[in-house]
Amino acid sequence: FDVSVSAAAQLRTASALVSAILAPFVGIASERLGSRPLIIGGLVGVGLAGLGSALAPTFGVLVAVQAAGGLGIAALLSMGFAAVGEYFPPERRAWAIGMVTIGQPLAWVVGLPLIGFLADTFSWRASFLGVPMAFSLIGLAFALRLPAPRSTTAREPGARRAQGGSLKSLIRDHSAVLWVIAELSAYTGWAGTLTFLGAFYISHYGLSAGLASPLLSLTALGFVGGSLIAHRISQGRRMPVVVLAAAVLSATLLLVALGRPLTLPLAVVLLTAFGLSQGVRGATSSSLGLQQSRTHRGTLMALRAAVVQLGYVIGAIGGALLLPIGGYALVGVGGAVLLLVGGTMTALWVEERPG
């Protein structure tokens, strides 16, 4: 379609906003259904959105289909984490959270180059068929083989099955509410900088988009590595303190990388380390979030999915407003402040509740 780049970027915004709005309702549904049916439904929804996008006759239809696919995204982002509480015992959950957390950054590393290849070789329609639709079918094949969960929130002691009771219960829990707010701050800071790192490499170092993309993937790979080692770092330590330490390290790396005149290799190293520290922060904080409620994990993880999506939207808008005022250095300052606010809130007010 003959649309501008900024207009095309609204496809991501449409799905993110719908996902953020509908995620809490997915959480409420999980109280009755459990995570497995919603994971299967989410995969079907994303796959159908991929097929519908490939067949869209107009850009308006494409935006509408992508927005509808936000419901599937909401289910996958929230129930993937909630399923950890159903399928894994407490001593294995930190490791399992790390494995779930790497899904999104691996999608950046693998999916984005594949989308570009299919679009360049065939057409943009082929990229919707070859990535969201095809990978949803692969995921569906595995999801259908999932056994009955070890336990469900409905079977755990004290579970409340009344529709909407989960949200009311969580809203009265100060630790859980503050964890959700801290996650919103942290993900807004992360997304507000990640969105502009490719443009940073291009404008500061004169790189082409083709060269900047692999460097951006290194930050995503750092996030993967941090997610995988988070359970080892947090073992035997207070998780809120680990979250704060990772936030402080992330903020420091970001301020130096975007605010100081550095050589390209040093900037790449610092921003890869930034991704690694964010992976540790994200996986550890998600493990901490699972502890906040044994009976309403689905709803709590759905709220997490909502704030992650809102974080990407708010971060992208905030970064776009800061960039003309103070350049990438100010974008880094904004991201660092939000990361520190989120980490500090977690360390001061979010409780550890093992079990």
mmCIF file of C-alpha atoms in Angstrom:
data_model
loop_
_atom_site.group_PDB
_atom_site.id
_atom_site.type_symbol
_atom_site.label_atom_id
_atom_site.label_comp_id
_atom_site.label_asym_id
_atom_site.label_seq_id
_atom_site.Cartn_x
_atom_site.Cartn_y
_atom_site.Cartn_z
ATOM 1 C CA PHE A 1 0.000 0.000 0.000
ATOM 2 C CA ASP A 2 1.163 3.514 -0.697
ATOM 3 C CA VAL A 3 1.484 4.722 2.914
ATOM 4 C CA SER A 4 4.217 6.517 4.843
ATOM 5 C CA VAL A 5 6.614 4.783 7.206
ATOM 6 C CA SER A 6 4.997 6.536 10.172
ATOM 7 C CA ALA A 7 1.566 5.288 9.088
ATOM 8 C CA ALA A 8 2.884 1.749 8.704
ATOM 9 C CA ALA A 9 4.327 1.953 12.231
ATOM 10 C CA GLN A 10 0.782 2.297 13.564
ATOM 11 C CA LEU A 11 0.245 -1.409 12.850
ATOM 12 C CA ARG A 12 2.339 -2.217 15.925
ATOM 13 C CA THR A 13 0.574 0.482 17.932
ATOM 14 C CA ALA A 14 -2.864 -0.889 17.031
ATOM 15 C CA SER A 15 -2.101 -4.422 18.162
ATOM 16 C CA ALA A 16 -0.289 -3.201 21.289
ATOM 17 C CA LEU A 17 -3.176 -0.988 22.421
ATOM 18 C CA VAL A 18 -5.780 -3.707 21.884
ATOM 19 C CA SER A 19 -3.543 -6.186 23.686
ATOM 20 C CA ALA A 20 -3.124 -3.826 26.636
ATOM 21 C CA ILE A 21 -6.871 -3.178 26.892
ATOM 22 C CA LEU A 22 -7.959 -6.813 26.598
ATOM 23 C CA ALA A 23 -5.206 -8.471 28.642
ATOM 24 C CA PRO A 24 -7.007 -8.030 32.008
ATOM 25 C CA PHE A 25 -10.089 -9.770 30.582
ATOM 26 C CA VAL A 26 -7.875 -12.628 29.425
ATOM 27 C CA GLY A 27 -6.657 -12.867 33.006
ATOM 28 C CA ILE A 28 -10.197 -13.058 34.343
ATOM 29 C CA ALA A 29 -10.998 -15.811 31.829
ATOM 30 C CA SER A 30 -7.933 -17.749 32.938
ATOM 31 C CA GLU A 31 -9.349 -18.000 36.461
ATOM 32 C CA ARG A 32 -12.033 -20.290 35.053
ATOM 33 C CA LEU A 33 -10.317 -21.896 32.051
ATOM 34 C CA GLY A 34 -6.669 -22.167 33.044
ATOM 35 C CA SER A 35 -3.746 -21.172 30.820
ATOM 36 C CA ARG A 36 -3.679 -24.014 28.267
ATOM 37 C CA PRO A 37 -6.940 -23.202 26.382
ATOM 38 C CA LEU A 38 -6.009 -19.529 26.241
ATOM 39 C CA ILE A 39 -2.520 -20.270 24.907
ATOM 40 C CA ILE A 40 -4.101 -22.409 22.178
ATOM 41 C CA GLY A 41 -6.673 -19.701 21.452
ATOM 42 C CA GLY A 42 -3.954 -17.040 21.346
ATOM 43 C CA LEU A 43 -1.931 -19.018 18.809
ATOM 44 C CA VAL A 44 -5.015 -19.507 16.647
ATOM 45 C CA GLY A 45 -5.792 -15.794 16.873
ATOM 46 C CA VAL A 46 -2.283 -14.677 15.902
ATOM 47 C CA GLY A 47 -2.216 -17.196 13.038
ATOM 48 C CA LEU A 48 -5.556 -15.981 11.681
ATOM 49 C CA ALA A 49 -4.362 -12.373 12.002
ATOM 50 C CA GLY A 50 -1.314 -13.296 9.907
ATOM 51 C CA LEU A 51 -3.518 -14.875 7.245
ATOM 52 C CA GLY A 52 -5.956 -11.964 7.291
ATOM 53 C CA SER A 53 -3.101 -9.452 7.010
ATOM 54 C CA ALA A 54 -1.675 -11.250 3.983
ATOM 55 C CA LEU A 55 -5.084 -11.100 2.280
ATOM 56 C CA ALA A 56 -5.997 -7.531 3.333
ATOM 57 C CA PRO A 57 -7.284 -5.529 0.331
ATOM 58 C CA THR A 58 -6.687 -2.093 1.882
ATOM 59 C CA PHE A 59 -4.458 -0.558 4.528
ATOM 60 C CA GLY A 60 -7.480 0.144 6.709
ATOM 61 C CA VAL A 61 -8.407 -3.544 6.700
ATOM 62 C CA LEU A 62 -4.796 -4.415 7.513
ATOM 63 C CA VAL A 63 -4.849 -2.122 10.566
ATOM 64 C CA ALA A 64 -8.157 -3.629 11.706
ATOM 65 C CA VAL A 65 -6.859 -7.190 11.354
ATOM 66 C CA GLN A 66 -3.689 -6.348 13.249
ATOM 67 C CA ALA A 67 -5.753 -4.735 16.003
ATOM 68 C CA ALA A 68 -7.902 -7.870 16.260
ATOM 69 C CA GLY A 69 -4.722 -9.931 16.517
ATOM 70 C CA GLY A 70 -3.940 -8.007 19.691
ATOM 71 C CA LEU A 71 -6.285 -10.333 21.577
ATOM 72 C CA GLY A 72 -4.134 -13.309 20.619
ATOM 73 C CA ILE A 73 -0.999 -11.428 21.633
ATOM 74 C CA ALA A 74 -2.570 -10.580 25.007
ATOM 75 C CA ALA A 75 -3.323 -14.263 25.626
ATOM 76 C CA LEU A 76 0.165 -15.435 24.689
ATOM 77 C CA LEU A 77 2.091 -12.762 26.593
ATOM 78 C CA SER A 78 0.134 -13.311 29.793
ATOM 79 C CA MET A 79 -0.613 -17.034 29.790
ATOM 80 C CA GLY A 80 2.935 -18.023 28.881
ATOM 81 C CA PHE A 81 4.032 -16.665 32.262
ATOM 82 C CA ALA A 82 0.947 -17.848 34.136
ATOM 83 C CA ALA A 83 1.522 -21.392 32.852
ATOM 84 C CA VAL A 84 4.837 -21.474 34.711
ATOM 85 C CA GLY A 85 2.885 -21.431 37.973
ATOM 86 C CA GLU A 86 0.684 -24.290 36.768
ATOM 87 C CA TYR A 87 3.322 -26.564 35.258
ATOM 88 C CA PHE A 88 6.402 -26.037 37.441
ATOM 89 C CA PRO A 89 7.047 -26.439 41.178
ATOM 90 C CA PRO A 90 8.344 -23.352 43.042
ATOM 91 C CA GLU A 91 12.004 -24.408 42.912
ATOM 92 C CA ARG A 92 11.896 -24.638 39.091
ATOM 93 C CA ARG A 93 9.904 -21.503 38.339
ATOM 94 C CA ALA A 94 12.808 -19.055 38.145
ATOM 95 C CA TRP A 95 14.459 -21.203 35.456
ATOM 96 C CA ALA A 96 11.156 -21.622 33.595
ATOM 97 C CA ILE A 97 10.489 -17.870 33.689
ATOM 98 C CA GLY A 98 13.872 -17.300 32.056
ATOM 99 C CA MET A 99 12.953 -19.688 29.249
ATOM 100 C CA VAL A 100 9.596 -17.966 28.687
ATOM 101 C CA THR A 101 11.169 -14.503 28.812
ATOM 102 C CA ILE A 102 13.526 -15.200 25.893
ATOM 103 C CA GLY A 103 10.589 -15.663 23.498
ATOM 104 C CA GLN A 104 10.205 -12.005 22.551
ATOM 105 C CA PRO A 105 13.891 -11.125 22.073
ATOM 106 C CA LEU A 106 14.426 -14.311 20.050
ATOM 107 C CA ALA A 107 11.514 -13.203 17.888
ATOM 108 C CA TRP A 108 13.406 -9.955 17.209
ATOM 109 C CA VAL A 109 16.595 -11.818 16.360
ATOM 110 C CA VAL A 110 15.010 -14.494 14.171
ATOM 111 C CA GLY A 111 11.711 -12.974 13.075
ATOM 112 C CA LEU A 112 12.777 -9.510 11.923
ATOM 113 C CA PRO A 113 15.485 -10.695 9.470
ATOM 114 C CA LEU A 114 13.110 -13.377 8.174
ATOM 115 C CA ILE A 115 10.349 -10.813 7.670
ATOM 116 C CA GLY A 116 12.776 -8.585 5.755
ATOM 117 C CA PHE A 117 13.980 -11.479 3.602
ATOM 118 C CA LEU A 118 10.457 -12.589 2.672
ATOM 119 C CA ALA A 119 9.340 -9.026 1.968
ATOM 120 C CA ASP A 120 12.365 -8.325 -0.253
ATOM 121 C CA THR A 121 12.271 -11.683 -2.032
ATOM 122 C CA PHE A 122 8.518 -12.031 -2.504
ATOM 123 C CA SER A 123 6.269 -9.347 -1.007
ATOM 124 C CA TRP A 124 5.163 -7.939 2.321
ATOM 125 C CA ARG A 125 2.187 -10.304 2.159
ATOM 126 C CA ALA A 126 4.536 -13.287 2.178
ATOM 127 C CA SER A 127 6.117 -11.998 5.400
ATOM 128 C CA PHE A 128 2.754 -12.253 7.182
ATOM 129 C CA LEU A 129 2.277 -15.805 5.918
ATOM 130 C CA GLY A 130 5.848 -16.903 6.589
ATOM 131 C CA VAL A 131 6.244 -15.544 10.122
ATOM 132 C CA PRO A 132 3.141 -14.943 12.305
ATOM 133 C CA MET A 133 0.980 -17.549 10.581
ATOM 134 C CA ALA A 134 3.638 -20.226 10.100
ATOM 135 C CA PHE A 135 5.175 -19.880 13.555
ATOM 136 C CA SER A 136 1.725 -19.849 15.169
ATOM 137 C CA LEU A 137 1.017 -23.211 13.530
ATOM 138 C CA ILE A 138 4.312 -24.574 14.885
ATOM 139 C CA GLY A 139 3.474 -23.276 18.360
ATOM 140 C CA LEU A 140 -0.027 -24.729 18.108
ATOM 141 C CA ALA A 141 1.376 -28.173 17.352
ATOM 142 C CA PHE A 142 3.344 -28.051 20.612
ATOM 143 C CA ALA A 143 0.563 -26.430 22.673
ATOM 144 C CA LEU A 144 -1.890 -29.171 21.742
ATOM 145 C CA ARG A 145 0.531 -31.709 23.206
ATOM 146 C CA LEU A 146 0.698 -29.973 26.585
ATOM 147 C CA PRO A 147 -0.419 -32.328 29.357
ATOM 148 C CA ALA A 148 -2.910 -31.389 32.020
ATOM 149 C CA PRO A 149 -1.223 -28.822 34.299
ATOM 150 C CA ARG A 150 0.287 -29.793 37.634
ATOM 151 C CA SER A 151 -2.284 -27.542 39.251
ATOM 152 C CA THR A 152 -4.555 -24.687 38.304
ATOM 153 C CA THR A 153 -5.372 -21.560 40.182
ATOM 154 C CA ALA A 154 -8.922 -22.853 40.562
ATOM 155 C CA ARG A 155 -7.682 -25.875 42.479
ATOM 156 C CA GLU A 156 -5.243 -24.129 44.771
ATOM 157 C CA PRO A 157 -6.256 -23.344 48.372
ATOM 158 C CA GLY A 158 -8.272 -20.177 48.712
ATOM 159 C CA ALA A 159 -8.944 -19.810 44.988
ATOM 160 C CA ARG A 160 -11.834 -17.544 44.112
ATOM 161 C CA ARG A 161 -13.768 -18.518 41.030
ATOM 162 C CA ALA A 162 -16.139 -15.556 40.985
ATOM 163 C CA GLN A 163 -15.717 -13.605 37.792
ATOM 164 C CA GLY A 164 -13.934 -10.320 38.508
ATOM 165 C CA GLY A 165 -12.972 -11.429 42.037
ATOM 166 C CA SER A 166 -9.373 -11.818 40.989
ATOM 167 C CA LEU A 167 -9.009 -8.159 39.971
ATOM 168 C CA LYS A 168 -10.664 -6.929 43.168
ATOM 169 C CA SER A 169 -8.419 -9.166 45.250
ATOM 170 C CA LEU A 170 -5.259 -7.975 43.496
ATOM 171 C CA ILE A 171 -6.216 -4.303 43.698
ATOM 172 C CA ARG A 172 -6.413 -4.656 47.494
ATOM 173 C CA ASP A 173 -2.919 -6.190 47.565
ATOM 174 C CA HIS A 174 -0.495 -3.256 47.803
ATOM 175 C CA SER A 175 2.587 -5.332 46.988
ATOM 176 C CA ALA A 176 1.004 -6.734 43.809
ATOM 177 C CA VAL A 177 -0.249 -3.322 42.679
ATOM 178 C CA LEU A 178 3.150 -1.699 43.240
ATOM 179 C CA TRP A 179 4.827 -4.531 41.323
ATOM 180 C CA VAL A 180 2.567 -3.846 38.325
ATOM 181 C CA ILE A 181 3.315 -0.086 38.477
ATOM 182 C CA ALA A 182 7.058 -0.767 38.790
ATOM 183 C CA GLU A 183 6.889 -3.023 35.721
ATOM 184 C CA LEU A 184 5.140 -0.283 33.751
ATOM 185 C CA SER A 185 7.897 2.176 34.634
ATOM 186 C CA ALA A 186 10.675 -0.276 33.808
ATOM 187 C CA TYR A 187 9.210 -1.423 30.481
ATOM 188 C CA THR A 188 8.486 2.146 29.432
ATOM 189 C CA GLY A 189 12.155 2.962 30.058
ATOM 190 C CA TRP A 190 13.326 -0.145 28.208
ATOM 191 C CA ALA A 191 11.023 0.341 25.208
ATOM 192 C CA GLY A 192 11.593 4.078 25.064
ATOM 193 C CA THR A 193 15.276 3.469 24.371
ATOM 194 C CA LEU A 194 15.146 0.182 22.468
ATOM 195 C CA THR A 195 12.845 1.727 19.868
ATOM 196 C CA PHE A 196 15.501 4.289 18.965
ATOM 197 C CA LEU A 197 18.711 2.260 19.170
ATOM 198 C CA GLY A 198 18.682 1.428 15.459
ATOM 199 C CA ALA A 199 18.304 5.099 14.561
ATOM 200 C CA PHE A 200 21.059 5.912 17.091
ATOM 201 C CA TYR A 201 23.533 3.645 15.290
ATOM 202 C CA ILE A 202 22.555 5.105 11.928
ATOM 203 C CA SER A 203 22.747 8.784 12.885
ATOM 204 C CA HIS A 204 25.769 8.683 15.216
ATOM 205 C CA TYR A 205 27.974 6.282 13.290
ATOM 206 C CA GLY A 206 26.741 6.695 9.718
ATOM 207 C CA LEU A 207 25.716 3.060 9.390
ATOM 208 C CA SER A 208 23.174 1.776 6.902
ATOM 209 C CA ALA A 209 19.957 0.211 8.115
ATOM 210 C CA GLY A 210 21.309 -3.153 6.993
ATOM 211 C CA LEU A 211 24.349 -2.810 9.271
ATOM 212 C CA ALA A 212 22.452 -1.302 12.190
ATOM 213 C CA SER A 213 19.974 -4.183 12.333
ATOM 214 C CA PRO A 214 22.513 -6.864 13.372
ATOM 215 C CA LEU A 215 23.913 -4.525 16.039
ATOM 216 C CA LEU A 216 20.420 -4.019 17.406
ATOM 217 C CA SER A 217 20.044 -7.813 17.444
ATOM 218 C CA LEU A 218 23.064 -7.990 19.753
ATOM 219 C CA THR A 219 21.109 -6.052 22.390
ATOM 220 C CA ALA A 220 18.285 -8.564 21.990
ATOM 221 C CA LEU A 221 20.752 -11.444 22.298
ATOM 222 C CA GLY A 222 22.094 -9.828 25.461
ATOM 223 C CA PHE A 223 18.541 -9.831 26.792
ATOM 224 C CA VAL A 224 18.287 -13.544 25.981
ATOM 225 C CA GLY A 225 21.521 -14.260 27.837
ATOM 226 C CA GLY A 226 20.427 -12.246 30.864
ATOM 227 C CA SER A 227 17.089 -14.053 30.988
ATOM 228 C CA LEU A 228 18.820 -17.436 30.929
ATOM 229 C CA ILE A 229 21.237 -16.648 33.781
ATOM 230 C CA ALA A 230 18.769 -14.687 35.934
ATOM 231 C CA HIS A 231 17.781 -17.710 38.021
ATOM 232 C CA ARG A 232 21.427 -18.352 38.918
ATOM 233 C CA ILE A 233 22.048 -14.728 39.873
ATOM 234 C CA SER A 234 18.917 -14.494 42.020
ATOM 235 C CA GLN A 235 19.454 -17.858 43.734
ATOM 236 C CA GLY A 236 20.078 -17.284 47.436
ATOM 237 C CA ARG A 237 19.549 -13.536 47.072
ATOM 238 C CA ARG A 238 16.555 -11.283 47.665
ATOM 239 C CA MET A 239 14.863 -10.862 44.313
ATOM 240 C CA PRO A 240 13.798 -7.212 44.855
ATOM 241 C CA VAL A 241 17.459 -6.336 45.493
ATOM 242 C CA VAL A 242 18.536 -8.186 42.322
ATOM 243 C CA VAL A 243 15.920 -6.246 40.358
ATOM 244 C CA LEU A 244 17.218 -2.936 41.743
ATOM 245 C CA ALA A 245 20.861 -3.835 41.079
ATOM 246 C CA ALA A 246 20.045 -4.806 37.481
ATOM 247 C CA ALA A 247 18.104 -1.551 37.029
ATOM 248 C CA VAL A 248 21.017 0.535 38.352
ATOM 249 C CA LEU A 249 23.462 -1.262 36.037
ATOM 250 C CA SER A 250 21.098 -0.849 33.074
ATOM 251 C CA ALA A 251 20.644 2.860 33.740
ATOM 252 C CA THR A 252 24.392 3.431 34.056
ATOM 253 C CA LEU A 253 25.166 1.577 30.816
ATOM 254 C CA LEU A 254 22.443 3.491 29.002
ATOM 255 C CA LEU A 255 23.610 6.902 30.189
ATOM 256 C CA VAL A 256 27.189 6.223 29.111
ATOM 257 C CA ALA A 257 26.322 4.591 25.774
ATOM 258 C CA LEU A 258 23.911 7.300 24.606
ATOM 259 C CA GLY A 259 25.364 10.300 26.401
ATOM 260 C CA ARG A 260 29.104 10.046 25.766
ATOM 261 C CA PRO A 261 31.129 10.192 22.516
ATOM 262 C CA LEU A 262 32.280 6.579 22.172
ATOM 263 C CA THR A 263 33.778 4.419 19.490
ATOM 264 C CA LEU A 264 31.335 2.128 17.726
ATOM 265 C CA PRO A 265 32.760 -1.111 19.224
ATOM 266 C CA LEU A 266 32.527 0.275 22.774
ATOM 267 C CA ALA A 267 28.956 1.507 22.220
ATOM 268 C CA VAL A 268 27.968 -1.943 20.913
ATOM 269 C CA VAL A 269 29.517 -3.647 23.951
ATOM 270 C CA LEU A 270 27.751 -1.308 26.379
ATOM 271 C CA LEU A 271 24.371 -1.662 24.691
ATOM 272 C CA THR A 272 24.732 -5.444 24.532
ATOM 273 C CA ALA A 273 25.498 -5.400 28.260
ATOM 274 C CA PHE A 274 22.450 -3.149 28.680
ATOM 275 C CA GLY A 275 20.333 -5.860 27.060
ATOM 276 C CA LEU A 276 21.891 -8.518 29.322
ATOM 277 C CA SER A 277 21.165 -6.567 32.511
ATOM 278 C CA GLN A 278 17.620 -5.943 31.317
ATOM 279 C CA GLY A 279 17.185 -9.667 30.730
ATOM 280 C CA VAL A 280 18.234 -10.332 34.333
ATOM 281 C CA ARG A 281 15.888 -7.607 35.573
ATOM 282 C CA GLY A 282 12.917 -8.771 33.523
ATOM 283 C CA ALA A 283 13.163 -12.481 34.343
ATOM 284 C CA THR A 284 13.803 -11.881 38.050
ATOM 285 C CA SER A 285 10.952 -9.405 38.330
ATOM 286 C CA SER A 286 8.591 -11.811 36.543
ATOM 287 C CA SER A 287 9.515 -14.550 39.022
ATOM 288 C CA LEU A 288 8.817 -12.096 41.822
ATOM 289 C CA GLY A 289 5.476 -11.251 40.224
ATOM 290 C CA LEU A 290 4.425 -14.903 40.203
ATOM 291 C CA GLN A 291 4.932 -14.928 43.964
ATOM 292 C CA GLN A 292 2.491 -12.082 44.539
ATOM 293 C CA SER A 293 -0.587 -14.299 44.236
ATOM 294 C CA ARG A 294 -0.839 -18.070 44.311
ATOM 295 C CA THR A 295 -4.542 -17.982 43.471
ATOM 296 C CA HIS A 296 -4.703 -15.318 40.750
ATOM 297 C CA ARG A 297 -1.514 -15.773 38.745
ATOM 298 C CA GLY A 298 -3.367 -15.644 35.427
ATOM 299 C CA THR A 299 -4.866 -12.243 36.141
ATOM 300 C CA LEU A 300 -1.617 -10.873 37.534
ATOM 301 C CA MET A 301 0.400 -12.011 34.500
ATOM 302 C CA ALA A 302 -2.314 -10.593 32.246
ATOM 303 C CA LEU A 303 -1.857 -7.230 33.964
ATOM 304 C CA ARG A 304 1.857 -7.604 33.360
ATOM 305 C CA ALA A 305 1.187 -8.193 29.652
ATOM 306 C CA ALA A 306 -0.964 -5.052 29.585
ATOM 307 C CA VAL A 307 1.716 -2.847 31.140
ATOM 308 C CA VAL A 308 4.399 -4.310 28.840
ATOM 309 C CA GLN A 309 2.331 -3.338 25.802
ATOM 310 C CA LEU A 310 1.520 0.077 27.288
ATOM 311 C CA GLY A 311 5.201 0.502 28.053
ATOM 312 C CA TYR A 312 6.085 0.061 24.398
ATOM 313 C CA VAL A 313 3.462 2.588 23.313
ATOM 314 C CA ILE A 314 4.292 5.189 25.991
ATOM 315 C CA GLY A 315 8.033 4.629 25.597
ATOM 316 C CA ALA A 316 7.918 5.119 21.836
ATOM 317 C CA ILE A 317 5.837 8.297 22.170
ATOM 318 C CA GLY A 318 7.996 9.657 25.002
ATOM 319 C CA GLY A 319 11.222 8.950 23.153
ATOM 320 C CA ALA A 320 9.883 10.666 20.043
ATOM 321 C CA LEU A 321 9.093 13.765 22.131
ATOM 322 C CA LEU A 322 12.490 13.838 23.868
ATOM 323 C CA LEU A 323 14.610 13.242 20.774
ATOM 324 C CA PRO A 324 14.097 16.681 19.123
ATOM 325 C CA ILE A 325 14.720 18.428 22.462
ATOM 326 C CA GLY A 326 17.936 16.792 23.671
ATOM 327 C CA GLY A 327 18.912 14.124 21.174
ATOM 328 C CA TYR A 328 19.713 10.539 22.095
ATOM 329 C CA ALA A 329 21.416 11.623 25.311
ATOM 330 C CA LEU A 330 18.079 12.897 26.657
ATOM 331 C CA VAL A 331 16.332 9.724 25.468
ATOM 332 C CA GLY A 332 18.905 7.812 27.513
ATOM 333 C CA VAL A 333 18.294 9.989 30.565
ATOM 334 C CA GLY A 334 14.547 9.439 30.312
ATOM 335 C CA GLY A 335 14.973 5.690 29.988
ATOM 336 C CA ALA A 336 17.452 5.551 32.862
ATOM 337 C CA VAL A 337 15.156 7.499 35.200
ATOM 338 C CA LEU A 338 12.227 5.188 34.474
ATOM 339 C CA LEU A 339 14.364 2.087 35.010
ATOM 340 C CA LEU A 340 15.606 3.432 38.341
ATOM 341 C CA VAL A 341 12.074 4.346 39.462
ATOM 342 C CA GLY A 342 10.858 0.837 38.662
ATOM 343 C CA GLY A 343 13.796 -0.829 40.380
ATOM 344 C CA THR A 344 13.531 1.359 43.467
ATOM 345 C CA MET A 345 9.802 0.721 43.827
ATOM 346 C CA THR A 346 10.408 -3.014 43.592
ATOM 347 C CA ALA A 347 13.176 -2.994 46.191
ATOM 348 C CA LEU A 348 11.256 -0.831 48.672
ATOM 349 C CA TRP A 349 7.684 -2.037 48.454
ATOM 350 C CA VAL A 350 7.336 -5.379 46.630
ATOM 351 C CA GLU A 351 7.371 -8.383 48.959
ATOM 352 C CA GLU A 352 8.957 -11.764 48.404
ATOM 353 C CA ARG A 353 6.388 -14.506 48.947
ATOM 354 C CA PRO A 354 8.069 -17.874 48.290
ATOM 355 C CA GLY A 355 5.927 -20.920 47.630
#
